[in-house]
Amino acid sequence: MWAVEAIGLSRVYASGAGWFRTRGARITAVRDVSFQVPEGELFGLLGPNGAGKTTTMRMLTTLLLPTAGTARVLGHDVARDPVPVRRVIGAVSGGDRGLYDRLSALDNLRYFAELYGVEPRVQRARIGELLELVGLTGRARDRVEGYSRGMRQRLHVARALLHRPKVLFLDEPTAGLDPLAARDLRQTVARLVASGTTVLLTTHYMAEADQLCDRIAVISDGVVCALGTPAALKDQVKERDVLEVEVYGAAAEHIARIEELAGVRGTSVEEREHLQVLAVHTDRGAGLLGPVVAALDGLRLGKVATREPSLEDAYLAILQESGRESAAEVRA
């Protein structure tokens, strides 16, 4: 039995459109998504904004009904048997909602323990165990309104674990956190997986996915484009080099000139405070440093370096080259 199983999962929204006369519009958020997650695995969902990650998570956690397809959690159908599903899952989303600011962390957990049906005789020990797990023991009696965002997010995790769920859904849990708070939360998640909890994670942080996930599904336009381990996904771009150039004021015509060069497989640009970091994906050993610099003639350049492809590079390549086709299992 799979911990989580999605078979042809789809979700279509109906929305109004028009100024004087409203007309119905149908928006497909998720289309024919299928994957299986064994017990004890940390499974990641990656994709751009609006790709369908959160919609998929909401269907798997019984918050949305699928338009088509089937989803099961530990054998329970999310549409036909939602109550058994809710008993075995926990869910955490990015943001500040879901806690009572005027209560302490201890009182918040006591309240939610009652809602989750945690037996009174085990509540005290369970709450103490979770506060220690998320590193809030010393602040347990402080009001949540005085917590930082990272502390709130760790308290969200503790709340979701009160009833000892077998499957934990984390929807961008580190979004907006400072690096130290994000690191602490990742360590907490890693400990949960080591203890046997199955985790489904959505994130925009490639380093986080590479560090934590056993397998990853890349979703774009509601379709799974690729599925495999981080190593297997990176293996797709192993025959490439990535030439990174710090540049000031690159325009569309400069990028177009570079993409016309023989051996260039794609480009991406990261905007920073006062400059851009242009990443040029080339065939391995193509030796395009000179032609790329020539294509940027007239611009002020900073550091230029060649590096091995990362998971982020593989992710961008998958989105650019998949053609939004059906998923293919990627094997290392």
CSV table of C-alpha atoms in Angstrom, one decimal:
chain,number,residue,atom,x,y,z
A,1,MET,CA,0.0,0.0,0.0
A,2,TRP,CA,1.3,3.4,-1.0
A,3,ALA,CA,1.4,6.2,1.6
A,4,VAL,CA,0.1,8.6,-1.1
A,5,GLU,CA,-1.2,7.7,-4.5
A,6,ALA,CA,-2.5,10.0,-7.3
A,7,ILE,CA,-4.0,8.5,-10.4
A,8,GLY,CA,-5.0,10.8,-13.3
A,9,LEU,CA,-5.8,13.6,-10.8
A,10,SER,CA,-7.4,16.7,-12.4
A,11,ARG,CA,-9.0,19.9,-11.1
A,12,VAL,CA,-11.0,22.4,-13.2
A,13,TYR,CA,-12.3,25.7,-11.9
A,14,ALA,CA,-15.2,27.6,-13.2
A,15,SER,CA,-14.8,31.4,-13.1
A,16,GLY,CA,-16.8,34.4,-14.3
A,17,ALA,CA,-15.4,36.6,-17.0
A,18,GLY,CA,-16.7,39.7,-18.9
A,19,TRP,CA,-17.6,43.3,-18.0
A,20,PHE,CA,-21.2,43.8,-18.7
A,21,ARG,CA,-22.3,40.2,-19.2
A,22,THR,CA,-20.7,37.5,-17.2
A,23,ARG,CA,-19.7,34.4,-19.1
A,24,GLY,CA,-18.4,31.2,-17.7
A,25,ALA,CA,-14.7,30.3,-18.1
A,26,ARG,CA,-13.1,27.0,-17.2
A,27,ILE,CA,-9.6,26.9,-15.9
A,28,THR,CA,-7.6,23.7,-15.7
A,29,ALA,CA,-5.3,23.9,-12.6
A,30,VAL,CA,-4.2,20.3,-12.5
A,31,ARG,CA,-4.4,17.9,-15.4
A,32,ASP,CA,-3.9,14.1,-15.3
A,33,VAL,CA,-1.3,14.1,-12.4
A,34,SER,CA,-0.1,10.6,-11.3
A,35,PHE,CA,2.5,9.5,-8.8
A,36,GLN,CA,3.0,7.1,-5.9
A,37,VAL,CA,4.8,7.8,-2.7
A,38,PRO,CA,6.0,4.9,-0.5
A,39,GLU,CA,5.9,5.1,3.3
A,40,GLY,CA,8.8,6.9,4.9
A,41,GLU,CA,9.8,8.9,1.7
A,42,LEU,CA,10.1,12.7,1.4
A,43,PHE,CA,8.5,13.5,-1.9
A,44,GLY,CA,8.9,17.0,-3.4
A,45,LEU,CA,6.7,19.0,-5.8
A,46,LEU,CA,8.5,21.7,-7.7
A,47,GLY,CA,7.1,24.1,-10.2
A,48,PRO,CA,6.6,27.8,-11.0
A,49,ASN,CA,3.9,29.9,-9.5
A,50,GLY,CA,0.5,28.8,-10.7
A,51,ALA,CA,1.8,25.4,-11.8
A,52,GLY,CA,-0.8,23.4,-9.7
A,53,LYS,CA,1.3,22.4,-6.7
A,54,THR,CA,-0.9,23.8,-4.0
A,55,THR,CA,-4.1,22.7,-5.8
A,56,THR,CA,-2.6,19.1,-5.8
A,57,MET,CA,-1.8,19.3,-2.1
A,58,ARG,CA,-5.3,20.6,-1.3
A,59,MET,CA,-6.9,17.7,-3.2
A,60,LEU,CA,-4.7,15.2,-1.3
A,61,THR,CA,-5.6,16.8,2.0
A,62,THR,CA,-9.4,16.7,1.3
A,63,LEU,CA,-9.7,20.5,1.0
A,64,LEU,CA,-10.7,20.3,-2.7
A,65,LEU,CA,-12.6,17.6,-4.5
A,66,PRO,CA,-10.9,16.3,-7.7
A,67,THR,CA,-12.8,17.0,-10.9
A,68,ALA,CA,-11.4,13.7,-12.3
A,69,GLY,CA,-9.1,11.0,-11.2
A,70,THR,CA,-8.4,9.3,-7.9
A,71,ALA,CA,-6.2,10.0,-4.9
A,72,ARG,CA,-5.6,7.8,-1.9
A,73,VAL,CA,-3.7,8.3,1.4
A,74,LEU,CA,-2.8,5.0,3.1
A,75,GLY,CA,-5.5,3.3,1.1
A,76,HIS,CA,-8.3,5.8,1.9
A,77,ASP,CA,-9.9,7.6,-1.0
A,78,VAL,CA,-9.7,11.4,-0.4
A,79,ALA,CA,-13.1,12.0,-2.0
A,80,ARG,CA,-15.1,9.1,-0.7
A,81,ASP,CA,-13.5,8.6,2.7
A,82,PRO,CA,-12.2,12.0,3.8
A,83,VAL,CA,-12.6,11.4,7.6
A,84,PRO,CA,-10.1,8.5,7.8
A,85,VAL,CA,-7.7,10.5,5.6
A,86,ARG,CA,-7.8,13.5,8.0
A,87,ARG,CA,-7.1,11.2,10.9
A,88,VAL,CA,-3.7,10.1,9.4
A,89,ILE,CA,-2.4,13.4,7.9
A,90,GLY,CA,-1.0,16.7,9.1
A,91,ALA,CA,-0.7,19.8,7.0
A,92,VAL,CA,1.4,22.9,7.2
A,93,SER,CA,1.3,25.9,4.8
A,94,GLY,CA,3.4,29.0,4.5
A,95,GLY,CA,1.9,32.0,6.3
A,96,ASP,CA,0.8,33.1,9.7
A,97,ARG,CA,-2.8,31.8,9.7
A,98,GLY,CA,-3.9,28.9,11.9
A,99,LEU,CA,-2.7,30.1,15.3
A,100,TYR,CA,-4.2,32.2,18.1
A,101,ASP,CA,-1.9,35.2,18.7
A,102,ARG,CA,-3.2,36.0,22.2
A,103,LEU,CA,-2.5,32.5,23.5
A,104,SER,CA,0.8,31.0,24.3
A,105,ALA,CA,2.3,28.2,22.3
A,106,LEU,CA,1.5,25.9,25.1
A,107,ASP,CA,-2.2,26.9,25.2
A,108,ASN,CA,-2.4,26.8,21.4
A,109,LEU,CA,-1.2,23.2,21.4
A,110,ARG,CA,-3.5,22.3,24.3
A,111,TYR,CA,-6.5,23.7,22.3
A,112,PHE,CA,-5.6,21.9,19.1
A,113,ALA,CA,-4.9,18.7,21.0
A,114,GLU,CA,-8.5,18.7,22.1
A,115,LEU,CA,-9.7,19.3,18.5
A,116,TYR,CA,-7.5,16.4,17.2
A,117,GLY,CA,-8.9,14.1,19.9
A,118,VAL,CA,-5.6,13.5,21.6
A,119,GLU,CA,-6.3,11.7,24.9
A,120,PRO,CA,-6.0,14.0,27.9
A,121,ARG,CA,-3.7,11.6,29.7
A,122,VAL,CA,-1.0,11.8,26.9
A,123,GLN,CA,-1.5,15.5,26.0
A,124,ARG,CA,1.1,16.9,28.4
A,125,ALA,CA,3.9,14.5,27.4
A,126,ARG,CA,3.1,14.9,23.7
A,127,ILE,CA,3.1,18.7,23.8
A,128,GLY,CA,6.4,18.7,25.7
A,129,GLU,CA,7.9,16.3,23.2
A,130,LEU,CA,6.8,18.5,20.2
A,131,LEU,CA,8.0,21.7,21.8
A,132,GLU,CA,11.4,20.2,22.2
A,133,LEU,CA,11.4,18.8,18.7
A,134,VAL,CA,10.7,22.3,17.2
A,135,GLY,CA,13.0,24.1,19.6
A,136,LEU,CA,10.4,26.2,21.4
A,137,THR,CA,10.6,24.7,24.9
A,138,GLY,CA,12.0,27.9,26.4
A,139,ARG,CA,9.3,30.1,24.8
A,140,ALA,CA,6.3,27.8,25.4
A,141,ARG,CA,4.5,30.2,27.8
A,142,ASP,CA,5.1,33.3,25.6
A,143,ARG,CA,2.2,34.7,23.6
A,144,VAL,CA,2.4,33.8,19.9
A,145,GLU,CA,1.9,37.5,19.0
A,146,GLY,CA,5.5,38.0,20.1
A,147,TYR,CA,6.9,35.2,18.0
A,148,SER,CA,9.0,35.7,14.9
A,149,ARG,CA,7.8,34.2,11.6
A,150,GLY,CA,10.2,31.3,11.9
A,151,MET,CA,9.0,30.5,15.4
A,152,ARG,CA,5.4,30.6,14.2
A,153,GLN,CA,6.2,28.2,11.4
A,154,ARG,CA,7.9,25.8,13.8
A,155,LEU,CA,4.8,26.0,16.0
A,156,HIS,CA,2.6,25.2,12.9
A,157,VAL,CA,4.7,22.0,12.5
A,158,ALA,CA,4.2,21.1,16.1
A,159,ARG,CA,0.4,21.6,15.8
A,160,ALA,CA,0.2,19.4,12.7
A,161,LEU,CA,2.1,16.6,14.5
A,162,LEU,CA,-0.1,16.5,17.7
A,163,HIS,CA,-2.1,13.4,16.6
A,164,ARG,CA,1.0,11.6,15.3
A,165,PRO,CA,0.1,11.7,11.6
A,166,LYS,CA,1.7,9.1,9.4
A,167,VAL,CA,1.7,11.6,6.4
A,168,LEU,CA,2.7,15.2,6.7
A,169,PHE,CA,2.0,17.8,3.9
A,170,LEU,CA,4.2,20.9,3.8
A,171,ASP,CA,3.2,23.6,1.4
A,172,GLU,CA,6.2,26.0,1.0
A,173,PRO,CA,7.0,25.9,4.8
A,174,THR,CA,10.1,28.0,4.6
A,175,ALA,CA,8.7,30.7,2.4
A,176,GLY,CA,9.7,34.1,3.8
A,177,LEU,CA,11.9,32.7,6.5
A,178,ASP,CA,15.4,34.0,7.2
A,179,PRO,CA,18.2,31.5,6.4
A,180,LEU,CA,18.7,30.5,10.1
A,181,ALA,CA,15.0,29.8,10.7
A,182,ALA,CA,14.7,28.0,7.3
A,183,ARG,CA,17.7,25.8,8.3
A,184,ASP,CA,16.2,24.9,11.7
A,185,LEU,CA,12.9,24.0,10.0
A,186,ARG,CA,14.7,21.8,7.4
A,187,GLN,CA,16.5,20.0,10.3
A,188,THR,CA,13.1,19.4,12.0
A,189,VAL,CA,11.7,17.9,8.7
A,190,ALA,CA,14.7,15.7,8.3
A,191,ARG,CA,14.3,14.3,11.8
A,192,LEU,CA,10.6,13.6,11.1
A,193,VAL,CA,11.5,11.6,8.0
A,194,ALA,CA,14.2,9.7,9.9
A,195,SER,CA,11.6,8.7,12.4
A,196,GLY,CA,9.4,7.2,9.7
A,197,THR,CA,7.0,10.0,8.8
A,198,THR,CA,6.1,10.3,5.1
A,199,VAL,CA,6.4,13.9,3.9
A,200,LEU,CA,5.1,15.7,0.8
A,201,LEU,CA,6.8,19.0,0.3
A,202,THR,CA,6.3,21.9,-2.1
A,203,THR,CA,9.1,24.5,-2.4
A,204,HIS,CA,10.6,27.1,-4.7
A,205,TYR,CA,14.1,26.6,-3.2
A,206,MET,CA,16.1,24.2,-5.3
A,207,ALA,CA,18.9,23.8,-2.7
A,208,GLU,CA,16.2,22.8,-0.1
A,209,ALA,CA,14.7,20.2,-2.5
A,210,ASP,CA,18.1,18.8,-3.4
A,211,GLN,CA,19.0,18.5,0.3
A,212,LEU,CA,15.8,17.0,1.6
A,213,CYS,CA,13.9,15.1,-1.1
A,214,ASP,CA,14.2,11.4,-2.0
A,215,ARG,CA,12.3,12.0,-5.2
A,216,ILE,CA,10.9,15.1,-7.0
A,217,ALA,CA,8.0,15.7,-9.4
A,218,VAL,CA,8.3,18.8,-11.6
A,219,ILE,CA,4.9,20.3,-12.4
A,220,SER,CA,4.2,23.0,-15.0
A,221,ASP,CA,0.8,24.1,-16.3
A,222,GLY,CA,-0.8,21.5,-14.1
A,223,VAL,CA,1.1,18.6,-15.7
A,224,VAL,CA,4.0,16.5,-14.3
A,225,CYS,CA,6.9,17.1,-16.6
A,226,ALA,CA,9.5,14.9,-14.9
A,227,LEU,CA,9.7,12.5,-12.0
A,228,GLY,CA,12.8,11.1,-10.3
A,229,THR,CA,15.5,11.5,-7.7
A,230,PRO,CA,17.5,14.8,-7.5
A,231,ALA,CA,20.5,12.9,-8.9
A,232,ALA,CA,18.5,11.5,-11.8
A,233,LEU,CA,17.1,14.9,-12.7
A,234,LYS,CA,20.5,16.5,-12.6
A,235,ASP,CA,21.8,13.6,-14.7
A,236,GLN,CA,19.6,15.0,-17.6
A,237,VAL,CA,22.0,18.0,-17.8
A,238,LYS,CA,25.3,16.2,-17.0
A,239,GLU,CA,26.5,16.7,-20.6
A,240,ARG,CA,26.4,20.5,-20.2
A,241,ASP,CA,28.5,23.3,-18.7
A,242,VAL,CA,27.0,26.4,-17.2
A,243,LEU,CA,28.8,29.6,-17.9
A,244,GLU,CA,27.8,32.3,-15.4
A,245,VAL,CA,28.5,36.0,-16.2
A,246,GLU,CA,27.8,39.0,-14.0
A,247,VAL,CA,26.6,41.7,-16.3
A,248,TYR,CA,25.2,45.2,-15.9
A,249,GLY,CA,22.3,46.1,-18.2
A,250,ALA,CA,21.8,43.1,-20.4
A,251,ALA,CA,18.8,43.5,-22.8
A,252,ALA,CA,16.7,41.1,-24.8
A,253,GLU,CA,18.9,41.5,-27.9
A,254,HIS,CA,22.0,40.5,-26.0
A,255,ILE,CA,20.3,37.3,-24.8
A,256,ALA,CA,19.0,36.6,-28.3
A,257,ARG,CA,22.5,36.9,-29.8
A,258,ILE,CA,23.8,34.4,-27.2
A,259,GLU,CA,21.0,31.9,-27.8
A,260,GLU,CA,21.8,31.9,-31.5
A,261,LEU,CA,25.4,30.6,-30.8
A,262,ALA,CA,26.0,27.0,-31.8
A,263,GLY,CA,26.2,24.8,-28.7
A,264,VAL,CA,24.0,27.0,-26.5
A,265,ARG,CA,21.2,25.0,-25.0
A,266,GLY,CA,19.4,27.7,-23.1
A,267,THR,CA,19.8,30.8,-20.9
A,268,SER,CA,18.4,32.2,-17.6
A,269,VAL,CA,18.8,35.5,-15.9
A,270,GLU,CA,18.8,36.2,-12.2
A,271,GLU,CA,18.2,39.8,-11.2
A,272,ARG,CA,20.2,41.0,-8.2
A,273,GLU,CA,20.4,44.4,-6.6
A,274,HIS,CA,22.7,46.2,-9.0
A,275,LEU,CA,23.5,43.5,-11.6
A,276,GLN,CA,22.2,40.4,-13.4
A,277,VAL,CA,23.7,36.9,-13.3
A,278,LEU,CA,23.4,35.4,-16.8
A,279,ALA,CA,23.6,31.6,-16.8
A,280,VAL,CA,24.3,30.2,-20.3
A,281,HIS,CA,23.8,26.4,-20.6
A,282,THR,CA,26.2,25.0,-23.2
A,283,ASP,CA,27.2,21.6,-24.5
A,284,ARG,CA,30.1,20.1,-22.4
A,285,GLY,CA,33.4,21.5,-23.6
A,286,ALA,CA,31.9,23.8,-26.2
A,287,GLY,CA,34.4,26.6,-25.2
A,288,LEU,CA,31.9,29.4,-25.7
A,289,LEU,CA,33.4,31.9,-23.3
A,290,GLY,CA,34.8,34.1,-26.0
A,291,PRO,CA,31.7,34.2,-28.2
A,292,VAL,CA,29.4,34.8,-25.2
A,293,VAL,CA,31.6,37.8,-24.0
A,294,ALA,CA,31.6,39.1,-27.6
A,295,ALA,CA,27.8,38.9,-27.7
A,296,LEU,CA,27.8,41.2,-24.6
A,297,ASP,CA,30.1,43.7,-26.2
A,298,GLY,CA,29.6,47.2,-24.9
A,299,LEU,CA,28.3,46.1,-21.5
A,300,ARG,CA,30.2,46.2,-18.2
A,301,LEU,CA,30.9,42.7,-17.0
A,302,GLY,CA,31.8,41.3,-13.6
A,303,LYS,CA,32.9,37.8,-12.6
A,304,VAL,CA,32.8,35.1,-15.3
A,305,ALA,CA,32.9,31.4,-14.2
A,306,THR,CA,32.1,27.9,-15.5
A,307,ARG,CA,30.4,25.4,-13.1
A,308,GLU,CA,28.7,22.0,-13.0
A,309,PRO,CA,24.9,22.0,-13.5
A,310,SER,CA,22.8,22.1,-10.4
A,311,LEU,CA,19.3,20.9,-9.6
A,312,GLU,CA,18.1,24.4,-10.5
A,313,ASP,CA,19.7,24.1,-13.9
A,314,ALA,CA,18.0,20.7,-14.4
A,315,TYR,CA,14.7,22.2,-13.3
A,316,LEU,CA,14.9,25.1,-15.8
A,317,ALA,CA,16.0,22.7,-18.6
A,318,ILE,CA,13.0,20.5,-17.9
A,319,LEU,CA,10.6,23.4,-18.0
A,320,GLN,CA,12.2,24.7,-21.3
A,321,GLU,CA,12.4,21.4,-23.1
A,322,SER,CA,9.6,19.2,-21.8
A,323,GLY,CA,7.0,20.7,-24.2
A,324,ARG,CA,4.5,20.3,-21.4
A,325,GLU,CA,4.3,16.6,-22.3
A,326,SER,CA,3.3,13.8,-19.9
A,327,ALA,CA,5.6,12.7,-17.2
A,328,ALA,CA,8.4,10.3,-17.8
A,329,GLU,CA,10.2,8.5,-15.0
A,330,VAL,CA,13.8,9.6,-14.8
A,331,ARG,CA,16.2,6.9,-13.7
A,332,ALA,CA,19.7,7.4,-12.5
